[in-house]
Short mmCIF file of C-alpha atoms in Angstrom, two decimals:
data_model
loop_
_atom_site.label_atom_id
_atom_site.label_comp_id
_atom_site.label_asym_id
_atom_site.label_seq_id
_atom_site.Cartn_x
_atom_site.Cartn_y
_atom_site.Cartn_z
CA UNK A 220 90.49 74.81 73.64
CA UNK A 221 92.68 72.03 75.05
CA UNK A 222 95.48 74.45 75.94
CA UNK A 223 93.05 76.84 77.61
CA UNK A 224 91.48 73.95 79.53
CA UNK A 225 94.89 72.79 80.79
CA UNK A 226 95.90 76.32 81.79
CA UNK A 227 92.64 77.02 83.64
CA UNK A 228 92.70 73.68 85.49
CA UNK A 229 96.33 74.16 86.53
CA UNK A 230 95.70 77.75 87.60
CA UNK A 231 92.74 76.78 89.81
CA UNK A 232 94.70 73.88 91.34
CA UNK A 233 97.54 76.32 92.07
CA UNK A 234 95.11 78.68 93.81
CA UNK A 235 93.59 75.82 95.82
CA UNK A 236 97.01 74.46 96.83
CA UNK A 237 98.24 77.91 97.82
CA UNK A 238 95.10 78.61 99.83
CA UNK A 239 95.20 75.31 101.72
CA UNK A 240 98.98 75.16 102.25
CA UNK A 241 101.38 77.59 100.55
CA UNK A 242 102.68 78.81 97.19
CA UNK A 243 105.26 76.01 96.90
CA UNK A 244 102.59 73.33 97.19
CA UNK A 245 100.36 75.14 94.70
CA UNK A 246 103.09 75.46 92.07
CA UNK A 247 104.12 71.82 92.32
CA UNK A 248 100.47 70.70 92.21
CA UNK A 249 99.94 72.73 89.01
CA UNK A 250 103.04 71.11 87.47
CA UNK A 251 101.85 67.62 88.43
CA UNK A 252 98.40 68.22 86.98
CA UNK A 253 99.57 69.67 83.69
CA UNK A 254 101.86 66.63 83.18
CA UNK A 255 99.34 63.99 84.27
CA UNK A 256 98.68 61.43 81.56
CA UNK A 257 94.88 61.47 81.62
CA UNK A 258 94.88 65.26 81.85
CA UNK A 259 97.00 65.33 78.70
CA UNK A 260 94.78 62.76 77.00
CA UNK A 261 91.53 64.65 77.57
CA UNK A 262 93.23 67.92 76.76
CA UNK A 263 93.84 66.48 73.29
CA UNK A 264 90.46 64.78 72.83
CA UNK A 265 88.12 67.64 73.69
CA UNK A 266 84.74 66.43 74.99
CA UNK A 267 82.04 68.16 77.10
CA UNK A 268 82.82 65.81 80.00
CA UNK A 269 86.31 67.23 80.53
CA UNK A 270 85.35 70.82 79.76
CA UNK A 271 82.71 70.61 82.49
CA UNK A 272 85.41 69.61 84.99
CA UNK A 273 86.58 73.22 84.92
CA UNK A 274 83.28 74.24 86.55
CA UNK A 275 83.77 71.63 89.30
CA UNK A 276 87.18 73.11 90.14
CA UNK A 277 85.69 76.61 90.16
CA UNK A 278 82.90 75.45 92.47
CA UNK A 279 85.41 73.83 94.85
CA UNK A 280 87.42 77.04 94.97
CA UNK A 281 84.24 79.06 95.60
CA UNK A 282 83.44 76.72 98.50
CA UNK A 283 86.92 77.39 99.88
CA UNK A 284 86.23 81.15 100.01
CA UNK A 285 82.53 80.87 100.87
CA UNK A 286 83.07 81.56 104.57
CA UNK A 287 84.67 84.95 103.78
CA UNK A 288 81.99 86.45 101.52
CA UNK A 289 78.77 84.49 101.80
CA UNK A 290 76.56 86.56 99.47
CA UNK A 291 78.91 86.72 96.48
CA UNK A 292 80.23 83.17 96.78
CA UNK A 293 76.78 81.62 97.13
CA UNK A 294 75.56 83.38 94.00
CA UNK A 295 78.64 82.15 92.11
CA UNK A 296 78.08 78.69 93.54
CA UNK A 297 74.50 78.62 92.25
CA UNK A 298 75.38 79.94 88.79
CA UNK A 299 78.29 77.52 88.33
CA UNK A 300 76.22 74.57 89.55
CA UNK A 301 73.41 75.24 87.09
CA UNK A 302 75.95 75.71 84.28
CA UNK A 303 77.54 72.38 85.17
CA UNK A 304 74.21 70.53 85.06
CA UNK A 305 73.55 71.95 81.60
CA UNK A 306 77.03 70.98 80.38
CA UNK A 307 77.50 67.27 81.11
CA UNK A 308 75.88 64.40 82.99
CA UNK A 309 78.86 62.47 84.40
CA UNK A 310 80.61 65.58 85.66
CA UNK A 311 77.39 66.69 87.36
CA UNK A 312 77.19 63.28 89.02
CA UNK A 313 80.79 63.74 90.19
CA UNK A 314 79.96 67.06 91.85
CA UNK A 315 76.84 65.54 93.46
CA UNK A 316 79.02 62.79 94.97
CA UNK A 317 81.51 65.38 96.21
CA UNK A 318 78.74 67.50 97.76
CA UNK A 319 77.14 64.57 99.56
CA UNK A 320 80.55 63.35 100.74
CA UNK A 321 81.41 66.82 102.02
CA UNK A 322 78.16 66.98 103.96
CA UNK A 323 78.77 63.57 105.55
CA UNK A 324 82.32 64.60 106.45
CA UNK A 325 81.01 67.83 107.98
CA UNK A 326 78.42 65.95 110.03
CA UNK A 327 81.09 63.64 111.40
CA UNK A 328 83.55 66.49 111.88
CA UNK A 329 81.02 68.45 113.92
CA UNK A 330 81.16 65.81 116.64
CA UNK A 331 84.94 66.11 116.83
CA UNK A 332 85.63 69.83 116.40
CA UNK A 333 83.90 73.01 117.39
CA UNK A 334 81.90 74.71 114.61
CA UNK A 335 84.15 77.78 114.66
CA UNK A 336 87.13 75.61 113.73
CA UNK A 337 85.52 74.50 110.48
CA UNK A 338 86.61 76.94 107.80
CA UNK A 339 85.24 75.22 104.73
CA UNK A 340 82.55 72.60 104.36
CA UNK A 341 79.04 72.02 103.09
CA UNK A 342 77.35 71.97 106.48
CA UNK A 343 73.72 71.97 105.31
CA UNK A 344 71.94 69.14 103.52
CA UNK A 345 69.96 71.80 101.64
CA UNK A 346 72.79 72.57 99.18
CA UNK A 347 73.56 69.01 97.98
CA UNK A 348 69.89 67.95 98.06
CA UNK A 349 68.86 70.96 95.95
CA UNK A 350 71.64 70.29 93.46
CA UNK A 351 70.70 66.60 93.19
CA UNK A 352 67.00 67.49 92.78
CA UNK A 353 67.73 69.93 89.94
CA UNK A 354 70.12 67.45 88.32
CA UNK A 355 67.61 64.57 88.43
CA UNK A 356 64.82 66.83 87.16
CA UNK A 357 66.97 67.83 84.19
CA UNK A 358 67.86 64.19 83.49
CA UNK A 359 64.21 63.07 83.72
CA UNK A 360 62.28 65.78 81.90
CA UNK A 361 64.83 67.29 79.50
CA UNK A 362 67.87 65.19 78.62
CA UNK A 363 66.35 61.74 79.18
CA UNK A 364 69.43 60.37 80.95
CA UNK A 365 67.32 58.83 83.73
CA UNK A 366 66.00 56.11 81.43
CA UNK A 367 69.51 55.52 80.09
CA UNK A 368 70.81 55.17 83.64
CA UNK A 369 68.05 52.65 84.33
CA UNK A 370 69.23 50.59 81.37
CA UNK A 371 72.80 50.60 82.70
CA UNK A 372 71.57 49.53 86.12
CA UNK A 373 69.62 46.70 84.48
CA UNK A 374 72.82 45.60 82.75
CA UNK A 375 74.65 45.82 86.06
CA UNK A 376 77.36 47.95 84.40
CA UNK A 377 78.85 44.72 83.07
CA UNK A 378 81.76 45.29 80.71
CA UNK A 379 80.43 42.91 78.04
CA UNK A 380 77.29 45.04 77.65
CA UNK A 381 79.32 48.07 76.61
CA UNK A 382 82.46 46.79 74.92
CA UNK A 383 82.67 44.80 71.70
CA UNK A 384 84.26 41.39 72.31
CA UNK A 385 86.77 40.16 69.73
CA UNK A 386 86.29 36.91 67.91
CA UNK A 387 88.45 34.13 69.46
CA UNK A 388 90.38 33.69 66.20
CA UNK A 389 91.18 37.41 66.09
CA UNK A 390 92.11 37.41 69.79
CA UNK A 391 94.84 34.87 69.11
CA UNK A 392 96.52 37.35 66.78
CA UNK A 393 96.85 40.01 69.49
CA UNK A 394 100.48 40.05 70.65
CA UNK A 395 101.26 39.32 74.27
CA UNK A 396 102.48 42.53 75.87
CA UNK A 397 105.72 42.03 77.83
CA UNK A 398 105.46 42.52 81.58
CA UNK A 399 108.30 45.06 81.54
CA UNK A 400 106.50 47.15 78.95
CA UNK A 401 103.28 47.07 80.97
CA UNK A 402 105.18 48.11 84.11
CA UNK A 403 106.94 51.01 82.38
CA UNK A 404 103.76 52.26 80.74
CA UNK A 405 101.92 52.29 84.09
CA UNK A 406 104.87 53.57 86.15
CA UNK A 407 103.91 57.25 86.04
CA UNK A 408 100.24 56.52 86.70
CA UNK A 409 101.00 54.35 89.74
CA UNK A 410 103.73 56.69 91.00
CA UNK A 411 101.30 59.61 90.98
CA UNK A 412 98.64 57.72 92.91
CA UNK A 413 101.24 56.42 95.38
CA UNK A 414 102.25 59.99 96.26
CA UNK A 415 98.59 61.03 96.21
CA UNK A 416 97.67 58.34 98.74
CA UNK A 417 100.48 59.42 101.06
CA UNK A 418 99.53 63.09 100.67
CA UNK A 419 95.83 62.40 101.23
CA UNK A 420 96.57 60.53 104.46
CA UNK A 421 98.62 63.50 105.59
CA UNK A 422 95.85 65.94 104.64
CA UNK A 423 93.27 64.07 106.73
CA UNK A 424 95.63 63.66 109.68
CA UNK A 425 95.43 65.72 112.85
CA UNK A 426 98.33 67.89 111.73
CA UNK A 427 96.40 69.27 108.76
CA UNK A 428 93.76 72.01 108.76
CA UNK A 429 90.07 71.43 108.07
CA UNK A 430 90.23 72.59 104.45
CA UNK A 431 92.93 70.07 103.60
CA UNK A 432 90.99 67.39 105.51
CA UNK A 433 87.94 67.80 103.28
CA UNK A 434 89.95 68.12 100.07
CA UNK A 435 91.98 65.00 100.89
CA UNK A 436 88.90 62.90 101.58
CA UNK A 437 87.13 64.08 98.43
CA UNK A 438 90.17 63.11 96.37
CA UNK A 439 90.19 59.62 97.87
CA UNK A 440 86.44 59.26 97.22
CA UNK A 441 86.98 60.01 93.52
CA UNK A 442 89.98 57.67 93.36
CA UNK A 443 88.02 54.85 95.00
CA UNK A 444 85.36 55.03 92.27
CA UNK A 445 88.06 54.47 89.66
CA UNK A 446 89.82 51.56 91.35
CA UNK A 447 86.74 49.77 92.69
CA UNK A 448 85.13 49.99 89.26
CA UNK A 449 88.16 48.31 87.69
CA UNK A 450 88.49 45.76 90.49
CA UNK A 451 84.82 44.74 90.26
CA UNK A 452 84.92 44.71 86.46
CA UNK A 453 82.18 47.34 86.14
CA UNK A 454 82.26 49.67 83.17
CA UNK A 455 81.90 53.15 84.64
CA UNK A 456 84.10 55.05 82.15
CA UNK A 457 87.32 54.50 84.09
CA UNK A 458 89.30 56.94 81.96
CA UNK A 459 86.95 59.81 82.85
CA UNK A 460 87.13 59.05 86.59
CA UNK A 461 90.92 58.70 86.36
CA UNK A 462 90.92 62.19 84.85
CA UNK A 463 88.77 63.49 87.71
CA UNK A 464 90.91 61.83 90.38
CA UNK A 465 94.17 63.18 88.95
CA UNK A 466 92.74 66.69 89.12
CA UNK A 467 91.72 66.43 92.77
CA UNK A 468 94.79 64.47 93.90
CA UNK A 469 97.39 66.82 92.41
CA UNK A 470 97.53 68.82 95.66
CA UNK A 471 97.89 65.65 97.74
CA UNK A 472 100.71 64.37 95.51
CA UNK A 473 102.41 67.76 95.78
CA UNK A 474 102.39 67.83 99.58
CA UNK A 475 103.67 64.23 99.72
CA UNK A 476 106.57 64.93 97.34
CA UNK A 477 107.54 68.07 99.25
CA UNK A 478 107.58 66.17 102.56
CA UNK A 479 109.67 63.39 101.03
CA UNK A 480 112.14 65.91 99.61
CA UNK A 481 112.47 67.83 102.88
CA UNK A 482 113.14 64.62 104.77
CA UNK A 483 116.65 64.83 103.26
CA UNK A 484 118.77 67.03 105.54
CA UNK A 485 121.58 67.95 103.16
CA UNK A 486 120.47 70.90 101.01
CA UNK A 487 122.37 69.89 97.86
CA UNK A 488 121.18 66.29 98.13
CA UNK A 489 117.64 67.57 98.74
CA UNK A 490 117.71 69.66 95.57
CA UNK A 491 119.09 66.77 93.51
CA UNK A 492 116.56 64.35 94.98
CA UNK A 493 113.70 66.72 94.21
CA UNK A 494 114.82 67.15 90.60
CA UNK A 495 115.08 63.38 90.17
CA UNK A 496 111.52 62.83 91.48
CA UNK A 497 110.05 65.64 89.35
CA UNK A 498 111.93 64.53 86.23
CA UNK A 499 111.06 60.84 86.63
CA UNK A 500 107.36 61.48 87.31
CA UNK A 501 107.06 63.95 84.44
CA UNK A 502 108.83 61.76 81.87
CA UNK A 503 106.90 58.62 82.86
CA UNK A 504 103.56 60.43 82.65
CA UNK A 505 104.23 62.20 79.35
CA UNK A 506 105.73 59.09 77.70
CA UNK A 507 102.92 56.74 78.73
CA UNK A 508 100.60 55.32 76.02
CA UNK A 509 97.67 57.23 77.53
CA UNK A 510 99.25 60.65 77.08
CA UNK A 511 101.51 60.03 74.07
CA UNK A 512 98.96 58.46 71.78
CA UNK A 513 100.90 58.92 68.53
CA UNK A 514 104.33 57.78 69.76
CA UNK A 515 104.07 55.73 72.99
CA UNK A 516 107.74 55.33 73.90
CA UNK A 517 107.15 53.28 77.04
CA UNK A 518 104.38 51.10 75.59
CA UNK A 519 104.68 50.64 71.81
CA UNK A 520 102.47 47.52 71.88
CA UNK A 521 99.75 48.91 74.17
CA UNK A 522 98.19 51.43 71.78
CA UNK A 523 96.30 51.20 68.53
CA UNK A 524 97.41 53.84 66.04
CA UNK A 525 94.77 56.43 65.18
CA UNK A 526 96.05 56.94 61.62
CA UNK A 527 97.65 54.99 58.80
CA UNK A 528 101.33 55.27 58.01
CA UNK A 529 102.17 56.89 54.71
CA UNK A 530 103.63 53.61 53.49
CA UNK A 531 100.39 51.76 54.33
CA UNK A 532 98.27 54.25 52.42
CA UNK A 533 100.63 54.09 49.42
CA UNK A 534 100.55 50.27 49.46
CA UNK A 535 96.75 50.17 49.46
CA UNK A 536 96.59 52.66 46.62
CA UNK A 537 99.08 50.59 44.63
CA UNK A 538 97.18 47.33 45.21
CA UNK A 539 93.91 48.99 44.22
CA UNK A 540 95.36 50.34 41.00
CA UNK A 541 96.87 46.98 39.95
CA UNK A 542 94.07 44.66 41.07
CA UNK A 543 90.79 44.02 39.31
CA UNK A 544 89.20 42.33 42.32
CA UNK A 545 87.72 43.65 45.55
CA UNK A 546 90.02 44.84 48.34
CA UNK A 547 89.25 44.16 52.01
CA UNK A 548 89.70 47.28 54.13
CA UNK A 549 88.41 48.54 57.45
CA UNK A 550 85.48 50.94 57.65
CA UNK A 551 87.65 53.95 58.46
CA UNK A 552 89.80 53.57 55.34
CA UNK A 553 86.78 52.82 53.20
CA UNK A 554 84.93 55.95 54.30
CA UNK A 555 87.93 58.26 53.95
CA UNK A 556 88.77 56.96 50.46
CA UNK A 557 85.24 56.59 49.09
CA UNK A 558 85.67 59.56 46.73
CA UNK A 559 89.02 58.37 45.39
CA UNK A 560 88.05 54.74 44.73
CA UNK A 561 85.19 52.80 43.30
CA UNK A 562 83.01 51.94 46.27
CA UNK A 563 82.23 48.53 44.80
CA UNK A 564 85.92 47.58 44.85
CA UNK A 565 86.13 47.94 48.64
CA UNK A 566 84.84 45.38 51.15
CA UNK A 567 84.58 46.42 54.81
CA UNK A 568 86.04 43.49 56.72
CA UNK A 569 85.18 44.87 60.17
CA UNK A 570 81.39 45.27 59.66
#
């Protein structure tokens, strides 16, 4: 499922990049997306949230072609939107934000350009309002997410309300992560968003067409949710929104990298420079602790291992066989070894 999800996302991003700009931009955008660290992470941990993102990309592509075949594209738009609402809550909220943002952009753009110049946009408030109404009705009368959202609003999305806080004594045992290691582990993430910011500014500039203008702004809207949430200390599932923003900003990063490469006049130097950028970005993203969860080369102290080492399991088995007293273990080890050991000999120290 993860491989299919990555292939479909990259294919749709390629089609969007080719439609807005050209084939070169689309191919590079697909490469950037398939190597993005959060895209790799949520391709490994399959959850409905990330699977539903495929429908958002399909809807965005349908909107791109909506002006060519109104009847077919509008039916597809309706079917995909309903499917998205039934799939996941956060992803539906993401599309609602994109729809409302697109309408606001269209309303502002109408005062600047003639209507015939606008090739793609949600120009009527009917579409986003209908989607939001159906989404809220589903949350209220079926899934019950409206009451849950009210609880989160009451908490103010404060981090302490969601995340378990370590005991001060235990916190002292957490090693201090070197600054160099933190910088290397975040290098690919920050490099991608640096190129994305440059590309987005280009896409919303006067030199770009209207399709790229809308797509660039929508990418920045998604990115702002991620960064403002972290800056304000609000828990809004940053990793999910980082995943969303990397999907939308792949095209912007692609156009920025291509413009940087073609700023070099010498053809051989341009090719070498392009390979260096692509290689560096790819290696930094794949090697980051977010993407490489089992062997984080760039950040060995920034991840918690998801499994025991063979030597650790053997040591615990040896201690249990030689000891007559109780052994303190974490809940995960206790549950997975309940059939092999006497349950009374294990004490869960993390309860």
